[in-house]
Coordinates of N, CA and C in Angstrom, one line a residue:
M1 N 32.5 5.6 11.0 CA 32.7 6.2 9.7 C 31.5 5.9 8.8
L2 N 31.1 6.8 8.0 CA 29.9 6.7 7.1 C 30.3 5.9 5.9
S3 N 29.5 5.0 5.5 CA 29.7 4.2 4.3 C 29.0 5.0 3.1
K4 N 29.7 5.1 2.0 CA 29.1 5.7 0.8 C 27.9 4.9 0.3
D5 N 27.9 3.6 0.6 CA 26.8 2.8 0.1 C 25.6 2.7 1.1
A6 N 25.7 3.4 2.2 CA 24.5 3.4 3.1 C 23.4 4.2 2.5
P7 N 22.2 3.6 2.6 CA 21.0 4.3 2.0 C 20.7 5.6 2.8
I8 N 20.2 6.6 2.0 CA 19.9 7.8 2.7 C 18.8 7.7 3.8
D9 N 18.0 6.7 3.8 CA 17.0 6.6 4.8 C 17.6 6.4 6.2
N10 N 18.9 6.0 6.2 CA 19.6 5.9 7.5 C 19.8 7.3 8.1
F11 N 19.7 8.3 7.3 CA 20.0 9.7 7.8 C 18.8 10.6 7.8
M12 N 17.6 10.1 7.3 CA 16.4 10.9 7.2 C 15.6 10.9 8.5
S13 N 14.9 11.9 8.7 CA 14.0 12.0 9.9 C 12.9 10.9 9.8
Q14 N 12.6 10.3 10.9 CA 11.6 9.3 10.9 C 10.2 9.8 11.1
T15 N 10.1 10.9 11.8 CA 8.8 11.6 12.0 C 8.8 12.8 11.1
L16 N 7.9 12.8 10.1 CA 7.9 13.9 9.1 C 6.9 14.9 9.5
I17 N 7.3 16.2 9.6 CA 6.4 17.3 9.9 C 6.2 18.0 8.6
T18 N 4.9 18.2 8.2 CA 4.6 18.9 6.9 C 3.6 20.0 7.2
I19 N 3.5 20.8 6.1 CA 2.5 21.9 6.1 C 1.8 22.0 4.8
S20 N 0.7 22.8 4.8 CA 0.0 22.9 3.6 C 0.3 24.3 2.9
P21 N 0.1 24.4 1.6 CA 0.5 25.6 0.9 C -0.3 26.9 1.3
D22 N -1.5 26.6 2.0 CA -2.3 27.8 2.4 C -2.1 28.2 3.8
L23 N -1.2 27.5 4.5 CA -0.8 27.9 5.9 C -0.1 29.3 5.8
S24 N -0.3 30.1 6.8 CA 0.4 31.5 6.7 C 1.9 31.3 6.9
I25 N 2.7 32.1 6.4 CA 4.1 32.1 6.5 C 4.5 32.2 8.0
D26 N 3.8 33.1 8.7 CA 4.1 33.3 10.2 C 3.8 32.0 10.9
D27 N 2.7 31.2 10.6 CA 2.5 30.0 11.3 C 3.5 28.9 10.9
A28 N 4.0 28.9 9.6 CA 5.0 28.0 9.2 C 6.3 28.3 10.0
K29 N 6.7 29.6 10.1 CA 7.9 29.9 10.9 C 7.8 29.4 12.3
E30 N 6.6 29.6 12.9 CA 6.4 29.1 14.3 C 6.6 27.6 14.4
R31 N 6.0 26.9 13.4 CA 6.1 25.4 13.4 C 7.5 24.9 13.2
M32 N 8.3 25.6 12.4 CA 9.7 25.3 12.2 C 10.5 25.5 13.4
A33 N 10.2 26.7 14.1 CA 11.0 27.0 15.3 C 10.6 26.0 16.4
E34 N 9.4 25.7 16.6 CA 8.9 24.7 17.6 C 9.6 23.4 17.5
N35 N 9.9 23.0 16.3 CA 10.4 21.7 16.0 C 11.9 21.7 15.7
G36 N 12.5 22.8 15.7 CA 13.9 22.9 15.5 C 14.4 22.5 14.1
I37 N 13.6 22.8 13.1 CA 13.9 22.4 11.7 C 14.0 23.6 10.8
R38 N 14.8 23.4 9.7 CA 15.1 24.5 8.8 C 14.4 24.3 7.5
H39 N 13.9 23.1 7.2 CA 13.2 22.8 6.0 C 11.9 22.0 6.3
I40 N 10.9 22.3 5.6 CA 9.6 21.6 5.9 C 8.9 21.3 4.6
P41 N 8.5 20.1 4.3 CA 7.8 19.7 3.1 C 6.4 20.4 3.1
V42 N 6.0 20.7 1.9 CA 4.7 21.3 1.7 C 3.9 20.3 0.9
L43 N 2.8 19.8 1.5 CA 1.9 18.8 0.8 C 0.5 19.4 0.5
E44 N 0.0 18.9 -0.6 CA -1.4 19.2 -1.0 C -2.0 17.9 -1.5
N45 N -3.1 17.5 -0.8 CA -3.7 16.2 -1.1 C -2.7 15.1 -1.0
N46 N -1.9 15.1 0.1 CA -0.9 14.1 0.3 C 0.2 14.0 -0.8
R47 N 0.3 15.0 -1.5 CA 1.3 15.0 -2.6 C 2.3 16.1 -2.4
L48 N 3.6 15.8 -2.5 CA 4.6 16.9 -2.3 C 4.6 17.9 -3.4
I49 N 4.4 19.1 -3.1 CA 4.3 20.2 -4.1 C 5.4 21.2 -3.9
G50 N 6.1 21.2 -2.8 CA 7.2 22.2 -2.5 C 7.9 21.9 -1.2
I51 N 8.8 22.7 -0.9 CA 9.5 22.7 0.3 C 9.8 24.2 0.8
L52 N 9.6 24.4 2.0 CA 9.9 25.8 2.6 C 11.1 25.7 3.4
S53 N 12.1 26.5 3.1 CA 13.4 26.5 3.9 C 13.5 27.8 4.6
A54 N 14.4 27.8 5.6 CA 14.8 29.0 6.3 C 15.3 30.0 5.4
R55 N 16.1 29.6 4.4 CA 16.6 30.5 3.4 C 15.5 31.1 2.5
D56 N 14.5 30.3 2.1 CA 13.3 30.9 1.4 C 12.7 32.0 2.3
L57 N 12.6 31.8 3.6 CA 11.9 32.8 4.4 C 12.8 34.1 4.5
L58 N 14.1 33.9 4.6 CA 15.0 35.1 4.7 C 14.8 35.9 3.4
V59 N 14.8 35.3 2.3 CA 14.7 36.0 1.0 C 13.3 36.7 0.9
F60 N 12.3 35.9 1.2 CA 10.9 36.5 1.2 C 10.8 37.7 2.1
D61 N 11.3 37.5 3.3 CA 11.2 38.6 4.3 C 12.0 39.9 3.9
S62 N 13.0 39.7 3.1 CA 13.9 40.8 2.7 C 13.2 41.7 1.6
I63 N 12.1 41.3 1.1 CA 11.4 42.1 0.1 C 10.4 43.0 0.8
P64 N 10.6 44.3 0.7 CA 9.8 45.3 1.5 C 8.3 45.1 1.3
T65 N 7.9 44.9 0.0 CA 6.5 44.8 -0.3 C 5.8 43.6 0.4
N66 N 6.6 42.6 0.9 CA 6.0 41.4 1.5 C 5.7 41.6 3.0
Q67 N 6.1 42.8 3.5 CA 5.9 43.0 5.0 C 4.6 43.6 5.2
N68 N 4.1 43.3 6.5 CA 2.8 43.8 6.9 C 1.6 43.2 6.2
T69 N 1.8 42.1 5.6 CA 0.7 41.4 4.9 C 0.8 39.9 5.3
V70 N -0.4 39.2 5.4 CA -0.4 37.8 5.7 C -0.3 37.1 4.4
W71 N 0.8 36.3 4.2 CA 1.1 35.6 3.0 C 1.0 34.1 3.2
P72 N 0.5 33.3 2.3 CA 0.5 31.9 2.4 C 1.9 31.3 2.1
V73 N 2.2 30.1 2.6 CA 3.4 29.4 2.3 C 3.7 29.3 0.8
S74 N 2.7 29.1 0.0 CA 2.9 29.0 -1.4 C 3.6 30.2 -2.1
A75 N 3.5 31.3 -1.4 CA 4.2 32.5 -1.9 C 5.7 32.5 -1.8
A76 N 6.2 31.7 -0.8 CA 7.6 31.7 -0.5 C 8.3 30.4 -0.8
M77 N 7.6 29.3 -0.9 CA 8.2 27.9 -1.0 C 8.9 27.7 -2.3
T78 N 9.8 26.8 -2.3 CA 10.5 26.3 -3.5 C 9.6 25.2 -4.1
T79 N 9.2 25.4 -5.3 CA 8.3 24.4 -6.0 C 9.2 23.3 -6.7
R80 N 8.6 22.2 -6.9 CA 9.2 21.0 -7.6 C 10.5 20.7 -7.0
P81 N 10.5 20.3 -5.7 CA 11.8 19.9 -5.0 C 12.4 18.7 -5.7
I82 N 13.7 18.5 -5.6 CA 14.3 17.3 -6.1 C 14.2 16.2 -5.1
T83 N 13.7 15.1 -5.5 CA 13.5 13.9 -4.6 C 14.2 12.7 -5.1
C84 N 14.4 11.7 -4.3 CA 15.0 10.4 -4.7 C 14.4 9.3 -3.8
P85 N 14.5 8.1 -4.2 CA 14.0 7.0 -3.3 C 14.8 6.9 -2.1
S86 N 14.2 6.4 -1.0 CA 14.9 6.3 0.3 C 16.0 5.3 0.3
D87 N 16.1 4.4 -0.7 CA 17.1 3.4 -0.7 C 18.3 3.9 -1.5
T88 N 18.3 5.1 -2.0 CA 19.4 5.7 -2.7 C 20.7 5.7 -1.9
P89 N 21.8 5.3 -2.4 CA 23.1 5.3 -1.6 C 23.4 6.8 -1.3
L90 N 24.1 7.0 -0.1 CA 24.5 8.3 0.3 C 25.3 9.0 -0.7
A91 N 26.3 8.3 -1.4 CA 27.1 9.0 -2.3 C 27.0 8.3 -3.7

């Protein structure tokens, strides 16, 4: 049974896969698929500036004007993601 007092780092991925904001959306999709992940942090100069989710990609791909063009991750990512320290209790 999960303890509400367990720190979230007990549930976090230990190996972090990240991308840059100028990576193409197609390359980001490929990286996410290869690693079986639905969310990927976006870093610039080793600083978190956004997160790209599978949902972000679905919304972005549903806009007809976005098709047939190479777009950078920065065009689809969620900016200013909410973060917390790794020792924050689960609940």
